[in-house]
PDB file of C-alpha atoms in Angstrom:
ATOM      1  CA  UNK A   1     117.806  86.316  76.683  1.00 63.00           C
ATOM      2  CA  UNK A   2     118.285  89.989  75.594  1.00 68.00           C
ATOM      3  CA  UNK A   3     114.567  90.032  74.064  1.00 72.00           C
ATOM      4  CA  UNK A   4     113.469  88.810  78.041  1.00 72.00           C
ATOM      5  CA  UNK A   5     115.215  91.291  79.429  1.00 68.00           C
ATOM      6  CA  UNK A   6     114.174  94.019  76.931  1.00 75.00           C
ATOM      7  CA  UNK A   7     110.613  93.086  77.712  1.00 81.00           C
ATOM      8  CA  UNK A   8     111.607  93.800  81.467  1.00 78.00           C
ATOM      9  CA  UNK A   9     112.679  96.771  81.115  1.00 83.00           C
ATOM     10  CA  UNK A  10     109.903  98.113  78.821  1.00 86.00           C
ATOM     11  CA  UNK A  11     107.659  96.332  81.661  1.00 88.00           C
ATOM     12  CA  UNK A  12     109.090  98.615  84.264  1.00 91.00           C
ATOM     13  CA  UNK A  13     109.070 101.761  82.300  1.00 90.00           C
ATOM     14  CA  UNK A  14     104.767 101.098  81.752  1.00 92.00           C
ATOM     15  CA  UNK A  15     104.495 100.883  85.095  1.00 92.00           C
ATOM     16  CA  UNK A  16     106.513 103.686  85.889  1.00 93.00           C
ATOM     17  CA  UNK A  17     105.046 105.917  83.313  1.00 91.00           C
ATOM     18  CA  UNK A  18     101.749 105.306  84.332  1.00 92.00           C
ATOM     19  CA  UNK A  19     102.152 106.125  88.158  1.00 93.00           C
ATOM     20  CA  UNK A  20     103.463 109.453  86.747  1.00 91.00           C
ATOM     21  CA  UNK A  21     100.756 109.926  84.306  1.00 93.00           C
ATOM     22  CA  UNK A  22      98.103 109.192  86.326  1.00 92.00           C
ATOM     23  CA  UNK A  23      99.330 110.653  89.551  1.00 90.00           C
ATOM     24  CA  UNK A  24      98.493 107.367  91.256  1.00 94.00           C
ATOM     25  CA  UNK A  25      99.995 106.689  94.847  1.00 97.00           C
ATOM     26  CA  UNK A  26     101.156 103.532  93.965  1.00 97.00           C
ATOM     27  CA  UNK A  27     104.115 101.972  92.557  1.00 97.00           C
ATOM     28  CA  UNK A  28     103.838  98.024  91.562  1.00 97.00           C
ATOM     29  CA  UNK A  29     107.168  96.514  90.300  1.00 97.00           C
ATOM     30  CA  UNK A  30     106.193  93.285  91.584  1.00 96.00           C
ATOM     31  CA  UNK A  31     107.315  90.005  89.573  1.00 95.00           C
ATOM     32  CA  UNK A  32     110.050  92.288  87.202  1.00 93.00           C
ATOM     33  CA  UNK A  33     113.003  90.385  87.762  1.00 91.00           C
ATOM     34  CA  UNK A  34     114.946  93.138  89.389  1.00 95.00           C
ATOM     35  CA  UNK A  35     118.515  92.863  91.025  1.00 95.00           C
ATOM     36  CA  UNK A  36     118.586  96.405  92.146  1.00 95.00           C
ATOM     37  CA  UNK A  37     115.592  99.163  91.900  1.00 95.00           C
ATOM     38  CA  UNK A  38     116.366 101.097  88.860  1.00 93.00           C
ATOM     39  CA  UNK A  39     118.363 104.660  89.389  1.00 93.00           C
ATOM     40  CA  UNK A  40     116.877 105.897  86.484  1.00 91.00           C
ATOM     41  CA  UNK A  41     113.424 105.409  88.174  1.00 93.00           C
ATOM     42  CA  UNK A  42     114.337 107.766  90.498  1.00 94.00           C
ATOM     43  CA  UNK A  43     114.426 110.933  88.143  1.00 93.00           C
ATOM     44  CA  UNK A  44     111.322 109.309  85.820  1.00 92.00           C
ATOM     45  CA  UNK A  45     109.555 110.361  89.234  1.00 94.00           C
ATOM     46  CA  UNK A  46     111.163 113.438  90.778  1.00 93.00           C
ATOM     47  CA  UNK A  47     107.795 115.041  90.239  1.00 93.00           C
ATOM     48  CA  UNK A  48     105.742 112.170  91.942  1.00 95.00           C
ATOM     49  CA  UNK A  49     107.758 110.983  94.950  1.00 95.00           C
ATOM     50  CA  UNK A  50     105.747 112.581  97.819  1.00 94.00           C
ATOM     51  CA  UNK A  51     102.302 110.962  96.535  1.00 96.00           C
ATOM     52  CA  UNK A  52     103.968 107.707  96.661  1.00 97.00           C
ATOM     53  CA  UNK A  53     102.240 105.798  99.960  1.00 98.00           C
ATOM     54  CA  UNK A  54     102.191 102.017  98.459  1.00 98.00           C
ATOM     55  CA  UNK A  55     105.234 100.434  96.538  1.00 98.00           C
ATOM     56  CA  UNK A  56     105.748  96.656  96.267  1.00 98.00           C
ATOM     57  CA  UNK A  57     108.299  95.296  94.932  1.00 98.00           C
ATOM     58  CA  UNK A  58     107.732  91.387  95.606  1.00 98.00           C
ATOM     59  CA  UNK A  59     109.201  88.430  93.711  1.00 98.00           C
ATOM     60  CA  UNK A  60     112.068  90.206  92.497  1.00 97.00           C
ATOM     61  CA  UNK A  61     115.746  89.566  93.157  1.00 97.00           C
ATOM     62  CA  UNK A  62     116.757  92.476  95.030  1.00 98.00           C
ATOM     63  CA  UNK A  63     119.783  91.486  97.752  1.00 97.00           C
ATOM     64  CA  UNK A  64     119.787  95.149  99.020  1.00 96.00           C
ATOM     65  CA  UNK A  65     117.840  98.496  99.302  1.00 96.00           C
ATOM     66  CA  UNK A  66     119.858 101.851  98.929  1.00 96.00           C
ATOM     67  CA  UNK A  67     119.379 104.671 102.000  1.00 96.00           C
ATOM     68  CA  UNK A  68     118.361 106.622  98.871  1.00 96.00           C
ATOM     69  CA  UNK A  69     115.175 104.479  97.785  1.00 97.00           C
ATOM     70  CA  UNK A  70     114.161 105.223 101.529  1.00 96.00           C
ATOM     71  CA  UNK A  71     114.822 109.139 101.274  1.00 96.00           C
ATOM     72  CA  UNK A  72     113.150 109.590  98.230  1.00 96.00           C
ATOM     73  CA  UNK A  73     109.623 107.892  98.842  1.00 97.00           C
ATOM     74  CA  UNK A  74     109.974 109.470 102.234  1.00 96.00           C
ATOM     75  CA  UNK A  75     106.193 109.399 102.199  1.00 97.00           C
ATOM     76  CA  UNK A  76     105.572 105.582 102.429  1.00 98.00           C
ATOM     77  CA  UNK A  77     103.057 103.279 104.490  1.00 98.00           C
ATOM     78  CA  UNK A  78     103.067 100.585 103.337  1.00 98.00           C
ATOM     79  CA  UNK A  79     106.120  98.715 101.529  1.00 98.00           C
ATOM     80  CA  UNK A  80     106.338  95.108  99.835  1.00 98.00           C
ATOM     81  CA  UNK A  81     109.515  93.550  99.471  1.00 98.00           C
ATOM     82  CA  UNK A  82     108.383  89.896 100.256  1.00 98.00           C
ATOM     83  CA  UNK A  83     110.138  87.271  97.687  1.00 98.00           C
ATOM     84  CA  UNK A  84     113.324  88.713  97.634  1.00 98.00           C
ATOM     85  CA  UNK A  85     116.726  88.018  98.486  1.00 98.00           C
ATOM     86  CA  UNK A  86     117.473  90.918 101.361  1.00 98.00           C
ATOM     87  CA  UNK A  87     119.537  90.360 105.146  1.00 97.00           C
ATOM     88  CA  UNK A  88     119.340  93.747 105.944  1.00 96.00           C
ATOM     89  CA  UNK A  89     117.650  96.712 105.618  1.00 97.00           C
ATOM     90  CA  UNK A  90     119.242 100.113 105.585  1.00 97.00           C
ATOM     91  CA  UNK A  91     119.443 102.649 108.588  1.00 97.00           C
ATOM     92  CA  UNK A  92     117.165 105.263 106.674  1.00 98.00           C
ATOM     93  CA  UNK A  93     114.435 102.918 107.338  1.00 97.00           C
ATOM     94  CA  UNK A  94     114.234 104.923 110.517  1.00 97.00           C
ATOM     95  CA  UNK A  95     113.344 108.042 108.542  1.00 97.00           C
ATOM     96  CA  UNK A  96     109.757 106.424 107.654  1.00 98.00           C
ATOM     97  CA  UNK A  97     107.170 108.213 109.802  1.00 97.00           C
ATOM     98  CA  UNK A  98     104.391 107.202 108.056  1.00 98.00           C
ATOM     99  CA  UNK A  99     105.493 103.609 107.381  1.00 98.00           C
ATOM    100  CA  UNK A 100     102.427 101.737 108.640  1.00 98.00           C
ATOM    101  CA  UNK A 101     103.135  97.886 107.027  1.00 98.00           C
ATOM    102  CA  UNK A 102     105.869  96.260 105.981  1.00 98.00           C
ATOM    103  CA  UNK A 103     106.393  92.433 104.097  1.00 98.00           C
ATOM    104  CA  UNK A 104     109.439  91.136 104.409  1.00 98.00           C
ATOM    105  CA  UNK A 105     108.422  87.575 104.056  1.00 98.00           C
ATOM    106  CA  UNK A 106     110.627  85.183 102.000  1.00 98.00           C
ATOM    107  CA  UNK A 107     113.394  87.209 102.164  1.00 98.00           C
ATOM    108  CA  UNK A 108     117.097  85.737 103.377  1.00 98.00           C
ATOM    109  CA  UNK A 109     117.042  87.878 107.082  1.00 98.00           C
ATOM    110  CA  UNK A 110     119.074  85.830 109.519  1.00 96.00           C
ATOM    111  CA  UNK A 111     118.074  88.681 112.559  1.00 94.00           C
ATOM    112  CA  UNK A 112     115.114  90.928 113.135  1.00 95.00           C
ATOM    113  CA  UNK A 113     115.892  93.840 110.840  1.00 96.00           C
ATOM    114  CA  UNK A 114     116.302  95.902 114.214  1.00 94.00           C
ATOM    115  CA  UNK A 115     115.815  99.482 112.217  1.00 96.00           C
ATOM    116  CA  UNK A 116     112.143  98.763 112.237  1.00 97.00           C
ATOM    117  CA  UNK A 117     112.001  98.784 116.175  1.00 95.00           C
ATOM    118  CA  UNK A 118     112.565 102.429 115.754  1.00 96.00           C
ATOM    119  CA  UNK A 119     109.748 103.433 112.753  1.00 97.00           C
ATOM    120  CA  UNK A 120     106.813 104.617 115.530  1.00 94.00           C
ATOM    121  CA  UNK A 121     103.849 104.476 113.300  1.00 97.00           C
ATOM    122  CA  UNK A 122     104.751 100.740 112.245  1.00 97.00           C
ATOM    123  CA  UNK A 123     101.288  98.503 112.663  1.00 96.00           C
ATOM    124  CA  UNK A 124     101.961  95.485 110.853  1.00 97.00           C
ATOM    125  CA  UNK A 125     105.580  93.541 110.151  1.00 97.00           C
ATOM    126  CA  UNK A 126     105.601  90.465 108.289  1.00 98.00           C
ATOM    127  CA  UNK A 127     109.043  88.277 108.449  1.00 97.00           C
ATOM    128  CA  UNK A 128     107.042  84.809 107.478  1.00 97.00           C
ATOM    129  CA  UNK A 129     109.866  82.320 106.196  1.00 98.00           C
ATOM    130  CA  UNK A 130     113.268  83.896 106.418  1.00 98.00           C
ATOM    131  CA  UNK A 131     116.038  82.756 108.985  1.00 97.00           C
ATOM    132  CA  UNK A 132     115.733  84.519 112.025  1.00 95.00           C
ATOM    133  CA  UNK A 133     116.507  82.844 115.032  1.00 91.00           C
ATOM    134  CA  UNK A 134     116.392  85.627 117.827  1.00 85.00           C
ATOM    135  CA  UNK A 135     114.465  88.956 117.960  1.00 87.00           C
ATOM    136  CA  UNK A 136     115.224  92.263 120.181  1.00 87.00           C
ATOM    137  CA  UNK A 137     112.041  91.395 122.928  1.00 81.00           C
ATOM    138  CA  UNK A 138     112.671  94.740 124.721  1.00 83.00           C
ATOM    139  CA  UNK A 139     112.515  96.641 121.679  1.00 89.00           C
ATOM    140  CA  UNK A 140     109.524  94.889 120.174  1.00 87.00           C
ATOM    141  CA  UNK A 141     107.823  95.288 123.316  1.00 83.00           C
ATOM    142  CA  UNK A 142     107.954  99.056 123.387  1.00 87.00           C
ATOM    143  CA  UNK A 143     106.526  99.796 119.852  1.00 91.00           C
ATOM    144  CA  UNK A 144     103.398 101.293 120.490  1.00 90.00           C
ATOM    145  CA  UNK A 145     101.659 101.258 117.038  1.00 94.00           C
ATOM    146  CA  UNK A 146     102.256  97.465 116.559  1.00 94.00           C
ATOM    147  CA  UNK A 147      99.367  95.745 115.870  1.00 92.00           C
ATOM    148  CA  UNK A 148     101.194  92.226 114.145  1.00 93.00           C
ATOM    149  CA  UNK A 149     104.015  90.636 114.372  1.00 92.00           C
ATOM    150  CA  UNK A 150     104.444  87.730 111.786  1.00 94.00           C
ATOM    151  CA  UNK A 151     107.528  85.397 112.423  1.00 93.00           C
ATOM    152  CA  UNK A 152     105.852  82.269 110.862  1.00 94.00           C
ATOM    153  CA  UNK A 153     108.291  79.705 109.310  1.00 95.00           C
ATOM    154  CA  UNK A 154     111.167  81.253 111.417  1.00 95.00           C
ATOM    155  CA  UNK A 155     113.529  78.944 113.233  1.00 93.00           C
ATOM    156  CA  UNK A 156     113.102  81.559 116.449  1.00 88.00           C
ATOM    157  CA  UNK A 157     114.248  80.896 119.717  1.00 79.00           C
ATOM    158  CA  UNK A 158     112.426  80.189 122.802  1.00 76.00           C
ATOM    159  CA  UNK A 159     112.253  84.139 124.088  1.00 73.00           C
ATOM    160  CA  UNK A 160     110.382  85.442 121.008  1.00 73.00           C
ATOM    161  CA  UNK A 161     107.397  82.474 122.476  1.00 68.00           C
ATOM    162  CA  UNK A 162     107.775  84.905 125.758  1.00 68.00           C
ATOM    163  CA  UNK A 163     106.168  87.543 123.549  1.00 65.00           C
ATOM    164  CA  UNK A 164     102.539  87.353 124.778  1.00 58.00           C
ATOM    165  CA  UNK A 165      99.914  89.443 125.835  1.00 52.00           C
ATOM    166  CA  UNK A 166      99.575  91.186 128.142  1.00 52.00           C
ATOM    167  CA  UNK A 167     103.295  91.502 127.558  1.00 54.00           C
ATOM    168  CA  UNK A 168     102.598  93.249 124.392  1.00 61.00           C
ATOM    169  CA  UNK A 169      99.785  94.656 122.984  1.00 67.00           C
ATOM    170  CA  UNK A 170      99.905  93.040 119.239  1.00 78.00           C
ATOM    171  CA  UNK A 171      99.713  89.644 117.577  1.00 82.00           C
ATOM    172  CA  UNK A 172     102.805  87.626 117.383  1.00 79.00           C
ATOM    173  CA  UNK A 173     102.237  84.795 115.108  1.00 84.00           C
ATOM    174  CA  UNK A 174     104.367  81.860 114.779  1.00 83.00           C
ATOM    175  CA  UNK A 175     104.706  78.017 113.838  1.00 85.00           C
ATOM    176  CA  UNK A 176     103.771  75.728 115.959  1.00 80.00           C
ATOM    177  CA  UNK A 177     106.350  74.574 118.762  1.00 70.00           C
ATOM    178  CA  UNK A 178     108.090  71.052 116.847  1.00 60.00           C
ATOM    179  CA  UNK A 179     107.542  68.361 119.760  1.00 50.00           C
ATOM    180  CA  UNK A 180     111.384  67.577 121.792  1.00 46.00           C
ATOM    181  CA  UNK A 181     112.542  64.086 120.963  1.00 46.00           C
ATOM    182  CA  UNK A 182     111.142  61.730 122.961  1.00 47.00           C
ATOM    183  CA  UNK A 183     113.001  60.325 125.681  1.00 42.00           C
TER     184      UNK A 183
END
């Protein structure tokens, strides 16, 4: 078990150390068995932060994201956190002006993570398989940038289905209606 988890950490540290090294944009932490995003990451990077447009950190285990993970990669568009265990996403996420795709897919979120209504540059939001059952219409009606909306696998109500065009000028994608019983 400790020889796993060693091999995590030294895992996380490569991939760290080489964003820094190489001054790439891009931060992959994907598939590194993480319960929380490393605070020690945050001063591995002090001198990188700003480049950083593109982090994912699918298949993890994460249950939360910190107001500080948004602050410091202030500069993000796009942001992977599909394959997770998150409900909610922290007010900061407001803060992300250049946030142009999110993927929130196979996450735990029972409600549309309403702080995303608010990010004005957001193009693409994917919420495929989590819980949610109702989403803010108004709200999603009156981002301008949206392009997609993905609430496949989503146990939405009947007013997200009122979410067409002309209505709105993006995709909405969802499951198929399941047929009423018969009577």
């Amino acid at each position: 078990m400790q020889k796993r988890m060693g091999e995590a950490v030294a895992r996380v540290a490569r991939k760290v150390n080489d964003t820094v090294e190489n001054k790439t944009d891009s931060l992959d932490l994907a598939n590194c068995k993480l319960m929380t995003f490393p605070v020690g990451i945050y001063k591995a990077m002090r001198s990188v932060t700003e480049g950083i447009h593109h982090i994912s950190l699918a298949n993890n285990e994460l249950k939360s994201l910190t107001g500080r993970f948004i602050t410091t990669f202030s500069q993000l568009r796009e942001l992977n956190l599909a394959g997770n265990y998150l409900h909610r996403l922290p007010e900061e996420v407001t803060s992300l002006l250049h946030l142009r795709a999110i993927n929130l897919s196979r996450n735990r979120f029972r409600r549309f993570p309403e702080p995303l209504a608010a990010v004005a540059a957001l193009e693409t939001i994917d919420l495929e398989e989590n819980e949610i059952t109702e989403v803010p219409v108004e709200k999603l009606a009156s981002m301008a940038s949206l392009r997609s909306l993905n609430l496949r696998a989503n146990p939405v109500g009947p007013e997200a289905r009122l979410l067409v065009r002309p209505l709105v000028p993006f995709d909405l994608l969802l499951s198929p209606e399941e047929p009423g019983p018969e009577a």
